[in-house]
CSV table of C-alpha atoms in Angstrom, one decimal:
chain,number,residue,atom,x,y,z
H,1,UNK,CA,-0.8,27.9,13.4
H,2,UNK,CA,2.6,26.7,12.5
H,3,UNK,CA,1.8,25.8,8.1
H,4,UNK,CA,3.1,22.0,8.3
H,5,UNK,CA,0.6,21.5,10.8
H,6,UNK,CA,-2.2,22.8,8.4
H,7,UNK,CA,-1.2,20.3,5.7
H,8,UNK,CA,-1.3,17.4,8.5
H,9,UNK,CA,-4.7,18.4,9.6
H,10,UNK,CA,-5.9,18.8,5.9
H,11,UNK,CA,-4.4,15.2,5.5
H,12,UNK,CA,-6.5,14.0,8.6
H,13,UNK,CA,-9.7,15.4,6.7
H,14,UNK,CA,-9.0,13.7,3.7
H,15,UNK,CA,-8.4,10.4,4.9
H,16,UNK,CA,-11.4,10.5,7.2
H,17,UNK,CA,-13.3,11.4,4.6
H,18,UNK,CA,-12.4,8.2,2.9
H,19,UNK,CA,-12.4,6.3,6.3
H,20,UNK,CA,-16.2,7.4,6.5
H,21,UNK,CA,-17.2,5.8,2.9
H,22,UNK,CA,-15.4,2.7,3.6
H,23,UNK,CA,-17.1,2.6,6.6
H,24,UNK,CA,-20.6,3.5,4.8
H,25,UNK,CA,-19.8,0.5,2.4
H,26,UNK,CA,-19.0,-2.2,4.5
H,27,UNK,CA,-22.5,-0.7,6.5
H,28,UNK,CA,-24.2,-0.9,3.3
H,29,UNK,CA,-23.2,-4.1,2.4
H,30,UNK,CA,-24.7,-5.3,5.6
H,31,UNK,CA,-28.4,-4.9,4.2
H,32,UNK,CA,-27.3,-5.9,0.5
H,33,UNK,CA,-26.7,-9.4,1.9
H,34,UNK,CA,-28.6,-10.9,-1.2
H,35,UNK,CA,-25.2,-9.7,-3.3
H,36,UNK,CA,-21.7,-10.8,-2.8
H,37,UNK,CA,-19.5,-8.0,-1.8
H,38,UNK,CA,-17.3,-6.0,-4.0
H,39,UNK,CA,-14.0,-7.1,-2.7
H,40,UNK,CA,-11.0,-6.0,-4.2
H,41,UNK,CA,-7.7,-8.0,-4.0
H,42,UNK,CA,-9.2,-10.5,-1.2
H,43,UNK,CA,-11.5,-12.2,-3.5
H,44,UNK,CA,-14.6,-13.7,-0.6
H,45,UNK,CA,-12.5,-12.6,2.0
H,46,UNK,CA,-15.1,-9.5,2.7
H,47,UNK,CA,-18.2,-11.6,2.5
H,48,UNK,CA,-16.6,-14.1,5.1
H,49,UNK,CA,-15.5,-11.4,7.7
H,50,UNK,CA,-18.7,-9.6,7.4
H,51,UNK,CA,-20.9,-12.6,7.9
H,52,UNK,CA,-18.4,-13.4,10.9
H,53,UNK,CA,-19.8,-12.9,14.1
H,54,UNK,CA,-16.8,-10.9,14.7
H,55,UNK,CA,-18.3,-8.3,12.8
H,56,UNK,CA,-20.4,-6.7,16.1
H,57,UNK,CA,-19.1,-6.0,19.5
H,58,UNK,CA,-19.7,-7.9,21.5
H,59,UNK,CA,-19.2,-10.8,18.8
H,60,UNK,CA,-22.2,-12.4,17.3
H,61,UNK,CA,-24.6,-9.7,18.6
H,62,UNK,CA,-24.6,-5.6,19.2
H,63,UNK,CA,-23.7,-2.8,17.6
H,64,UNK,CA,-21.5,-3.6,14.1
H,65,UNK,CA,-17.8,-2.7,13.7
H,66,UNK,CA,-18.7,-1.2,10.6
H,67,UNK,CA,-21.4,1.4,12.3
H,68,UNK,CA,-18.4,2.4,14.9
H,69,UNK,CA,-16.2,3.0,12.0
H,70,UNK,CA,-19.1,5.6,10.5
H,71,UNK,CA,-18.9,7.1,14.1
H,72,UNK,CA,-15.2,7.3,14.4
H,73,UNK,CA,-14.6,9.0,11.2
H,74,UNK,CA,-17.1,11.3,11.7
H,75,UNK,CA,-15.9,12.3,14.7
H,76,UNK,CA,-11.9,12.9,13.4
H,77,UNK,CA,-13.7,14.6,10.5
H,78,UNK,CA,-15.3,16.9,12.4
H,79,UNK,CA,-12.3,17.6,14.8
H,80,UNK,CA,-9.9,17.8,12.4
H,81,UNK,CA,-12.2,20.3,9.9
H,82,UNK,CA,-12.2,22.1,13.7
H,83,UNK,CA,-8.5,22.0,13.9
H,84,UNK,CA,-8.4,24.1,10.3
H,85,UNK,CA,-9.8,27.1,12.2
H,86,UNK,CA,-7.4,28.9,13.6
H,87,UNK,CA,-9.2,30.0,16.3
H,88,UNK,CA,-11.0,26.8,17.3
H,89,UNK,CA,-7.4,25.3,16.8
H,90,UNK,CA,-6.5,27.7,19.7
H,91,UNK,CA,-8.6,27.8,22.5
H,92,UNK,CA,-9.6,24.3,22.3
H,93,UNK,CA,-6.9,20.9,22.9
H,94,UNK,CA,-8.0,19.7,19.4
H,95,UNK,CA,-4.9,18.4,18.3
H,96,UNK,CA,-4.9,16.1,21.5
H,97,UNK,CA,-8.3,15.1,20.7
H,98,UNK,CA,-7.6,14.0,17.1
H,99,UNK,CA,-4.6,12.1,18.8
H,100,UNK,CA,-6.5,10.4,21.8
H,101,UNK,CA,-9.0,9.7,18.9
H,102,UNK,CA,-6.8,8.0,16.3
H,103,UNK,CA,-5.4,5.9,19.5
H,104,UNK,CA,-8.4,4.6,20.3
H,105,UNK,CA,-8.5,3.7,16.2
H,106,UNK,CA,-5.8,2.5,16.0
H,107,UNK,CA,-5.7,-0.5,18.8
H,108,UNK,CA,-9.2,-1.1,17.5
H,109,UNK,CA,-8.0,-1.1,14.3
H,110,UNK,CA,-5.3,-4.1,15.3
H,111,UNK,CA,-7.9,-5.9,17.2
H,112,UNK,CA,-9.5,-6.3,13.9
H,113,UNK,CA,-6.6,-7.1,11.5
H,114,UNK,CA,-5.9,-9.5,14.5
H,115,UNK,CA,-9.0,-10.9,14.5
H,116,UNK,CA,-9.0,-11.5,10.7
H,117,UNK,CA,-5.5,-12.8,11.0
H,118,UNK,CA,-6.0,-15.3,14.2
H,119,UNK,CA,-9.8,-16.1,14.3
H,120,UNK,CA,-11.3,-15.9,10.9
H,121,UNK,CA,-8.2,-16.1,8.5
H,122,UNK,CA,-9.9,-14.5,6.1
H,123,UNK,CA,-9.1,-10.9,5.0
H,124,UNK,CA,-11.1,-8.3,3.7
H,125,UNK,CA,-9.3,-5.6,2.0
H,126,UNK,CA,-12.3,-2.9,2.9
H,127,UNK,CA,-11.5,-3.5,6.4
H,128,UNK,CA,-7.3,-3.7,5.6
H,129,UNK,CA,-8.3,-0.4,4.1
H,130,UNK,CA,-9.4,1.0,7.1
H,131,UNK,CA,-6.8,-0.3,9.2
H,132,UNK,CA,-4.3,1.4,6.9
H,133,UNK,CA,-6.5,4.7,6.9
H,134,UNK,CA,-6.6,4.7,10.8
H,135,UNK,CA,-2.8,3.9,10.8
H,136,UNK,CA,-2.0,7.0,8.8
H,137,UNK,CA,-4.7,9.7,10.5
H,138,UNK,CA,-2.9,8.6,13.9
H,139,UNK,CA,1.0,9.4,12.2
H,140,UNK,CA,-0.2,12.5,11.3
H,141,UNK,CA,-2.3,13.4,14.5
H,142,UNK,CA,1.0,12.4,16.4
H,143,UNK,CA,3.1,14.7,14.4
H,144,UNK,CA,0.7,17.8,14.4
H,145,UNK,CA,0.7,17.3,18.6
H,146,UNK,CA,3.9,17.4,18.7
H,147,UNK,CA,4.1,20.2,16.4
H,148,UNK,CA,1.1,21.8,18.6
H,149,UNK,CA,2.7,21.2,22.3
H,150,UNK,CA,5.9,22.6,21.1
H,151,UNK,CA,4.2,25.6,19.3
H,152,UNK,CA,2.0,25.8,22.8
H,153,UNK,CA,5.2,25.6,24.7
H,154,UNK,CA,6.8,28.5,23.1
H,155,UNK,CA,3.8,31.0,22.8
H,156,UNK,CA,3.4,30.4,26.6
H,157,UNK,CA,7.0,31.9,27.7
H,158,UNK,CA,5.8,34.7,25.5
H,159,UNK,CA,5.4,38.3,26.9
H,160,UNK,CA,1.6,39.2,27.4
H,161,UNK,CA,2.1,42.0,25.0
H,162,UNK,CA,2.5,39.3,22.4
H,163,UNK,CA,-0.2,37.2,23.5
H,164,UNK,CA,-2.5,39.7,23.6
H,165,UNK,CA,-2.5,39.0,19.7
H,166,UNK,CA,-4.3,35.7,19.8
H,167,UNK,CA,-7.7,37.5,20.9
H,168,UNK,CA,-7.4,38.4,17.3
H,169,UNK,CA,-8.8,35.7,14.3
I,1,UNK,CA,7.9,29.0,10.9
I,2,UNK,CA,5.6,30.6,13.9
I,3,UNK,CA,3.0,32.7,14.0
I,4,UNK,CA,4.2,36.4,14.0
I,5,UNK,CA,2.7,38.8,16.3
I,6,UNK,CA,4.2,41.6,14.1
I,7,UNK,CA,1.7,43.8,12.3
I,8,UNK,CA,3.0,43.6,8.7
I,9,UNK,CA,4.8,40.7,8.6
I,10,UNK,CA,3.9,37.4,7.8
I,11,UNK,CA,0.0,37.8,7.3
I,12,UNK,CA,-0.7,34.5,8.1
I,13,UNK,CA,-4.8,34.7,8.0
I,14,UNK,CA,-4.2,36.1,4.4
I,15,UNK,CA,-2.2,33.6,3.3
I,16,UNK,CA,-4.1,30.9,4.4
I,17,UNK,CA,-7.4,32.0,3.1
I,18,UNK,CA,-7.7,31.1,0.0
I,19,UNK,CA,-6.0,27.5,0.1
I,20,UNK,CA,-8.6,26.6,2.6
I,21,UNK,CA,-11.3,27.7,0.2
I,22,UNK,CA,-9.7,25.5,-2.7
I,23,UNK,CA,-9.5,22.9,0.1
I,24,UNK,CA,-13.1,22.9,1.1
I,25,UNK,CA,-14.5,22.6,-2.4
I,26,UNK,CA,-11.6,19.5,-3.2
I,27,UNK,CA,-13.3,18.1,0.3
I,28,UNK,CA,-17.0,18.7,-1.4
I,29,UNK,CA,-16.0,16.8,-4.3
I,30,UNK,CA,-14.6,13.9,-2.8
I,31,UNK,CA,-17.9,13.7,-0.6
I,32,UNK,CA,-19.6,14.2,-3.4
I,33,UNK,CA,-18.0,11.4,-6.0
I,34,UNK,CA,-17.9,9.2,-2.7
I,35,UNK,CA,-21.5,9.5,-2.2
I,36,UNK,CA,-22.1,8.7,-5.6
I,37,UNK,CA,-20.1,5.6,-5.6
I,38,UNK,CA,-22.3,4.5,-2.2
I,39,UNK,CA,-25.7,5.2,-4.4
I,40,UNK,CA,-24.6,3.6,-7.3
I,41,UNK,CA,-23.4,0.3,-5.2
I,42,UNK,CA,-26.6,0.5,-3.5
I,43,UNK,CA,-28.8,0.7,-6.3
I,44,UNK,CA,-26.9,-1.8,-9.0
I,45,UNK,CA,-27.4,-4.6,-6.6
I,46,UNK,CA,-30.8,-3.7,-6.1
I,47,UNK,CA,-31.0,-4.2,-10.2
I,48,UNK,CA,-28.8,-7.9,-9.5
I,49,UNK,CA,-31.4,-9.3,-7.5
I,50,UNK,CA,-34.1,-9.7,-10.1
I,51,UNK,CA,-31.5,-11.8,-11.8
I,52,UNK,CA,-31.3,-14.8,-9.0
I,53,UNK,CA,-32.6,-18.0,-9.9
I,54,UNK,CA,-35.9,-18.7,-9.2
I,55,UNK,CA,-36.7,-22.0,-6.5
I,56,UNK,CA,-36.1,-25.3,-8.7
I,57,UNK,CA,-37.1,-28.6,-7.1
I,58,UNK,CA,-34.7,-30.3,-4.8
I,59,UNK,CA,-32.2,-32.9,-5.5
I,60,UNK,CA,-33.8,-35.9,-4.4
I,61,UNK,CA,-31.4,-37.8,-2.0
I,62,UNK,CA,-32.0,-41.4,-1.1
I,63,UNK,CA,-29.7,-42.3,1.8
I,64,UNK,CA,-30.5,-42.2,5.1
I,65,UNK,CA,-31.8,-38.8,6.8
I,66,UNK,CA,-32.9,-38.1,10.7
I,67,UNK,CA,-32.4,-36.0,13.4
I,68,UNK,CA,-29.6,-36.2,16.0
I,69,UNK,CA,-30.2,-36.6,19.6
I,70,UNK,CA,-29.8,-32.7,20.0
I,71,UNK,CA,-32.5,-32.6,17.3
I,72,UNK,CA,-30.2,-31.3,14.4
I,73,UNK,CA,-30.8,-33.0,11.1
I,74,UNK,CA,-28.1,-35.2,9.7
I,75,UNK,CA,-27.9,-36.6,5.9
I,76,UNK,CA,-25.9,-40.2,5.7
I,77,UNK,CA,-24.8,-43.1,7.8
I,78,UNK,CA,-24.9,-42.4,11.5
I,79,UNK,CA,-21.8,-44.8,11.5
I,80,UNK,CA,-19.7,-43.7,9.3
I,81,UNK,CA,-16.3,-43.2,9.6
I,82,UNK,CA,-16.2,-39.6,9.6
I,83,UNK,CA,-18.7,-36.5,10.8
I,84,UNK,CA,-19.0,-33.4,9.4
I,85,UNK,CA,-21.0,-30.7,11.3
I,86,UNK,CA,-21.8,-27.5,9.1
I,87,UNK,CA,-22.4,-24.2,11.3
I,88,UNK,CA,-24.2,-22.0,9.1
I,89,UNK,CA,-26.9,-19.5,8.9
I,90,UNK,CA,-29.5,-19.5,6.2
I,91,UNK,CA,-29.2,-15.9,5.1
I,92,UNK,CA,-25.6,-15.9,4.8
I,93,UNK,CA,-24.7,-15.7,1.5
I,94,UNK,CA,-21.5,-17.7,1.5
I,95,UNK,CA,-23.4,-20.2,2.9
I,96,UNK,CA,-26.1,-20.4,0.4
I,97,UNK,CA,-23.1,-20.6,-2.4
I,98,UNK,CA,-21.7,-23.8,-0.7
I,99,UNK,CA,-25.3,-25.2,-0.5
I,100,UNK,CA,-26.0,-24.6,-4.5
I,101,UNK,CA,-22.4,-24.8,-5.1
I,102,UNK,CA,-21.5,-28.4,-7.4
I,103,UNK,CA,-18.8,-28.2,-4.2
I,104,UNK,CA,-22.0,-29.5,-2.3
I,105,UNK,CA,-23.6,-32.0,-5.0
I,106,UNK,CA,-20.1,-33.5,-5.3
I,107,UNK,CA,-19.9,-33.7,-1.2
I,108,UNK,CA,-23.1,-35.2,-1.4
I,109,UNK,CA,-23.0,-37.8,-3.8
I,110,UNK,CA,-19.1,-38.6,-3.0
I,111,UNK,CA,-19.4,-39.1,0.7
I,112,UNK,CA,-22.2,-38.6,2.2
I,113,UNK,CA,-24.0,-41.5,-0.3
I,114,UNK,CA,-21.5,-43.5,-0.1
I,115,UNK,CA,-21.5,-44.0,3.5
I,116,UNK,CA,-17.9,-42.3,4.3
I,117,UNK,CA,-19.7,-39.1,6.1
I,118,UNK,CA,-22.2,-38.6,8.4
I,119,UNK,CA,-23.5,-34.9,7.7
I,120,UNK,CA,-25.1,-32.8,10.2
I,121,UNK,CA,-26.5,-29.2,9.9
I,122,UNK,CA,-26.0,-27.2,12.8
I,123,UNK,CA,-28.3,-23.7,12.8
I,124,UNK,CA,-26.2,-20.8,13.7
I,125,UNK,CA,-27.9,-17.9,12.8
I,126,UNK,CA,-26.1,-14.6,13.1
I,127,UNK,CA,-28.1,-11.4,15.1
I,128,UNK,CA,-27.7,-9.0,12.1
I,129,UNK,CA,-29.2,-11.4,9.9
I,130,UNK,CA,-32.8,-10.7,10.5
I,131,UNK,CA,-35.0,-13.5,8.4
I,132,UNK,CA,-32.1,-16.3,9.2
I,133,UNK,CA,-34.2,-17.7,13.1
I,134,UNK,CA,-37.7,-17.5,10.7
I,135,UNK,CA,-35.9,-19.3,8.1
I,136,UNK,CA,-34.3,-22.0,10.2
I,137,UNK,CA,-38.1,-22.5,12.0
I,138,UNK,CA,-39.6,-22.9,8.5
I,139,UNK,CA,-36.8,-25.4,7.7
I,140,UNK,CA,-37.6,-27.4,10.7
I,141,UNK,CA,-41.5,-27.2,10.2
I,142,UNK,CA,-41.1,-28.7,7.1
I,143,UNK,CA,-38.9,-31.4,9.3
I,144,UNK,CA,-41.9,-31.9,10.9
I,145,UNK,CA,-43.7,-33.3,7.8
I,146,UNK,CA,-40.4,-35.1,6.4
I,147,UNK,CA,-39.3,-32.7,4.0
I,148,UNK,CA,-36.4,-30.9,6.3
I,149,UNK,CA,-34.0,-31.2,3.3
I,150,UNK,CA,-35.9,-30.0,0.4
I,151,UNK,CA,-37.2,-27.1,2.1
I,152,UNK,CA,-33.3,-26.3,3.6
I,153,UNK,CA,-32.0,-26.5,-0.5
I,154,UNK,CA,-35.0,-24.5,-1.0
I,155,UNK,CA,-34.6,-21.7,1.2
I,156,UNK,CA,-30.8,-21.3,0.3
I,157,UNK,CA,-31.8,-20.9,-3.6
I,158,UNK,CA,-34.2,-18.8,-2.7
I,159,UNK,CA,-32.2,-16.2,-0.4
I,160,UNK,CA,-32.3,-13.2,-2.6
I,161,UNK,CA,-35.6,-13.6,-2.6
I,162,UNK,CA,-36.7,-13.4,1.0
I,163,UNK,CA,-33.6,-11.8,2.4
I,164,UNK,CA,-34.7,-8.3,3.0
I,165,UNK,CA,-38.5,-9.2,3.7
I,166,UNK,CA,-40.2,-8.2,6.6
I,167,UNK,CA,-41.2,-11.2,9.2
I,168,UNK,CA,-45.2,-11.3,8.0
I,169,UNK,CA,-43.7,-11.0,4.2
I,170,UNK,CA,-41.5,-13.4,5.3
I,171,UNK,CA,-43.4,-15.9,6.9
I,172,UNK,CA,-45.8,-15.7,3.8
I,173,UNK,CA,-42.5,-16.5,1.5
I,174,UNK,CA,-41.9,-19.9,3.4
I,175,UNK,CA,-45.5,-20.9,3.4
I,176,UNK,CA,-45.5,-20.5,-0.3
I,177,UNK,CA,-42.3,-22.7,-0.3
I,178,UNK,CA,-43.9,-25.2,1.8
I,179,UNK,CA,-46.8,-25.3,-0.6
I,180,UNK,CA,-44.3,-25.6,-3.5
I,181,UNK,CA,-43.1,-29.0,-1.5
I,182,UNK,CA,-47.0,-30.1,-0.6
I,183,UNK,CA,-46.3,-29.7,2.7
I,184,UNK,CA,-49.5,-29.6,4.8
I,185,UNK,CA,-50.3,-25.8,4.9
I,186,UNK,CA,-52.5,-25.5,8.1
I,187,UNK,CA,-50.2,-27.5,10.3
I,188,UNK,CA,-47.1,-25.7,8.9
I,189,UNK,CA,-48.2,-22.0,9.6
I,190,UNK,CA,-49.2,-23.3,13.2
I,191,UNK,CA,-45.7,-24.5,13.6
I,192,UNK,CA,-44.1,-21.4,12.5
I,193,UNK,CA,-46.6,-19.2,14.7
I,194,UNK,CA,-46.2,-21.1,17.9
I,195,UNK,CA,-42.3,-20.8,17.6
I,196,UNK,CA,-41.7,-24.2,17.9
I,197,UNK,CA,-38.9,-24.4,17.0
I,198,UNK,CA,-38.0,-20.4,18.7
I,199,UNK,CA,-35.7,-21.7,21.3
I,200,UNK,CA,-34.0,-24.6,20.0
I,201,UNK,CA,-32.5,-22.2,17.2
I,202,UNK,CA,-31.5,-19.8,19.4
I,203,UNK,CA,-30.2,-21.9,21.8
I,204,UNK,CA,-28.0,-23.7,18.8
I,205,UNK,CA,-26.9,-20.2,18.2
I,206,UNK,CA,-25.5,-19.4,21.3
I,207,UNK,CA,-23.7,-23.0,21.4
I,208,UNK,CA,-21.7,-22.6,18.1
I,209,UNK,CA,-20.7,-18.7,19.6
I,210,UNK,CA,-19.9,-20.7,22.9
I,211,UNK,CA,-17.5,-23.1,21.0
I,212,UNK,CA,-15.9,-20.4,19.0
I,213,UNK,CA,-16.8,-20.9,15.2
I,214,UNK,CA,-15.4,-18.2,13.6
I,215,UNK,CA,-17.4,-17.7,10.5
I,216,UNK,CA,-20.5,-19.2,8.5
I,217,UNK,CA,-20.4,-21.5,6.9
I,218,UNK,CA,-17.3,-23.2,9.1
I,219,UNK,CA,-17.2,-27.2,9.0
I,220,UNK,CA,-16.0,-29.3,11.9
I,221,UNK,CA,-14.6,-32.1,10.1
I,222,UNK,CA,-13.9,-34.8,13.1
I,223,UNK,CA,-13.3,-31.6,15.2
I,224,UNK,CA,-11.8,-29.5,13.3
I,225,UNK,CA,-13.0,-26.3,12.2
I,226,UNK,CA,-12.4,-26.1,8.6
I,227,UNK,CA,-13.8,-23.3,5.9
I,228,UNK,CA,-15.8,-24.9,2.7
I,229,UNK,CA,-12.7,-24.9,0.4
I,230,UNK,CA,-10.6,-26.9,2.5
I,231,UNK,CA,-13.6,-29.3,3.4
I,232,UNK,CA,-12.7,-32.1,1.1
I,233,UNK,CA,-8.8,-31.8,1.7
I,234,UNK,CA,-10.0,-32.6,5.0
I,235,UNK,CA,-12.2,-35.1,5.1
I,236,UNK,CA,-10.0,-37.3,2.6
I,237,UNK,CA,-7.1,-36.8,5.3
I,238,UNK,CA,-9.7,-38.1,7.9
I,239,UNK,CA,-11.3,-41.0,5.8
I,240,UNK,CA,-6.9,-41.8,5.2
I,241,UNK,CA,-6.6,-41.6,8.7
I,242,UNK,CA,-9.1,-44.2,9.5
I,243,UNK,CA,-8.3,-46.5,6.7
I,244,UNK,CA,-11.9,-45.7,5.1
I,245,UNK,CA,-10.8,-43.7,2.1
């Protein structure tokens, strides 16, 4: 595994990491609805879009945005911890999953922000947060499949002889 | 830099050992302090709640109350110049600010007394909030026995209070608050328990998600779908508009 991919990867854990308690707050908050929300920089901007119905999917009723965020950084965590492992990192596509997962983030992510923006016009900088964290894991899964298809490229034109080395962790 | 299938050179694995290790116990930390920071949110507003105000008797208001012909309650003139619908939910805590917010007394007193606005109260209680349809019932119960606005100031100061209760816990909390208000306490609990008022709330639930308010408490001023702090901007504006103000 090519170095400058491990720090990407170890970048993906670390902001998922964070992803996940940000998620796990605005979760949280969902049952502490006797207490205005801490809400840094957006003053009752969280307290508005969380008692939006835009905060479930389908709006007004379901499962809450918040919950999928829990889910969604889990699920990079656990790819991207994966990804560390050399020899998970090679028999498996996980850079391509970590991409086709941040994606998904991502225009979920902008459905939000848009939502906030258009519908609500409130902001809530938990949420922003997010947004931002989703933005950054998706840069970095980008570069590390590109880094990975390239890397994949090349070790395929490679004489057996050499290949035979990847059997070994 | 590539892997190198070279015995010798480059020892990749090697090198890569123990900065994963170092990695793994930064990783432990973080998950550590940011499991921390979730308990300690979690458990210093538990500590808040006992703070929150305890029910005080309602403001009495001495214009002219009723219900609409879609069975909301309204507070003012039915001809007044201008109409305010609020959309709110009773266990949303923005909107139980604006209803023991001096926001509201001034709305009250400055327009609503005084004839410039018609106010109406429009239930829209949101799925996650779990008490919000039983509060709304116990709010109209009360209705029943002409005390739909004490008991709707009531249950807003109250919401810490009953927020997180269970339904029978629940149902017990409004009983008491009915009592509090002398409401009739056999014909109250048989309202609550025969759902009277079940479908209606729903029903103006799915109406205010139909016409697209965006949040609680959101005010349609006229028609327009205002948030609390604009609310008097915009009802001055209106009131201009028709010469009233």
């Amino acid at each position: 595994m090519v170095e400058r991919s491990v720090y990407a990867r170890m970048g993906i854990v670390v902001l998922a990491l964070a992803g996940f308690f940000d998620s796990a707050y605005l979760m949280l908050s969902r049952f502490q609805t006797d207490v205005s929300m801490i809400c840094p920089v957006s003053g009752d901007g969280c307290t508005t879009v969380r008692d939006s119905p835009w905060s479930t999917i389908p709006p007004g009723s379901g499962v809450p945005v918040a919950l999928l965020g829990l889910v969604g950084y889990a699920l990079v965590f656990g790819v991207a911890m994966a990804a560390l492992h050399t020899d998970y990192a090679r028999t498996l596509p996980l850079p391509l999953t970590l991409l086709a997962i941040g994606s998904a983030g991502v225009l979920f992510s902008i459905y939000l922000v848009g939502i906030q923006y258009f519908i609500i016009q409130a902001f809530c900088s938990w949420c922003l947060l997010s947004a931002l964290l989703m933005a950054t894991i998706w840069l970095l899964s980008l570069y590390d499949w590109r880094v990975w298809r390239s890397e994949a490229a090349s070790t395929s034109r490679q004489p057996l002889s050499q290949a035979v080395h990847r059997t070994h962790s | 830099m590539s892997v190198s299938p070279q015995r010798g050179r480059k020892v990749q694995p090697a090198k890569q050992a123990p900065s994963l290790r170092i990695f793994y116990i930064i990783i432990g930390l973080i998950a550590v302090a940011g499991a921390a920071w979730l308990i300690t949110t979690a458990t210093g507003q538990r500590d808040s709640t006992a703070e929150q105000p305890a029910a005080v008797p309602a403001q009495p208001f001495d214009g002219e109350t009723g219900t609409t012909p879609e069975g909301f309650y309204y507070k003012g003139d039915p001809e007044a110049p201008v109409t305010v619908i609020e959309y709110a939910d009773f266990q949303c805590p923005a909107c139980a600010n604006f209803a023991t917010s001096d926001l509201y007394q001034r709305f009250i007193s400055e327009y609503v007394s005084t004839g410039k606005v018609m106010y109406i109260y429009h239930d829209f209680p949101l799925s996650y909030h779990t008490n919000a349809p039983l509060a709304a019932e116990a709010s109209y119960c009360a209705g029943e026995q002409g005390k739909y606005w004490e008991m709707h100031e009531n249950i807003f100061r109250t919401q810490s209070q009953w927020s997180n209760l269970g339904n029978t816990a629940g149902t017990s909390f409004f009983s008491n608050l009915a009592s509090d208000l002398e409401l009739d306490a056999e014909s109250f609990a048989s309202c609550l328990s025969n759902n009277t008022y079940a479908e209606h709330i729903q029903q103006a639930g799915q109406e205010s998600l139909e016409i697209g308010i965006p949040a609680t408490p959101t005010f349609v001023v006229d028609g327009k779908q205002v948030s609390a702090a604009e609310l008097m901007l915009t009802i001055d504006t209106a009131l201009a508009e028709k010469g009233a103000s």
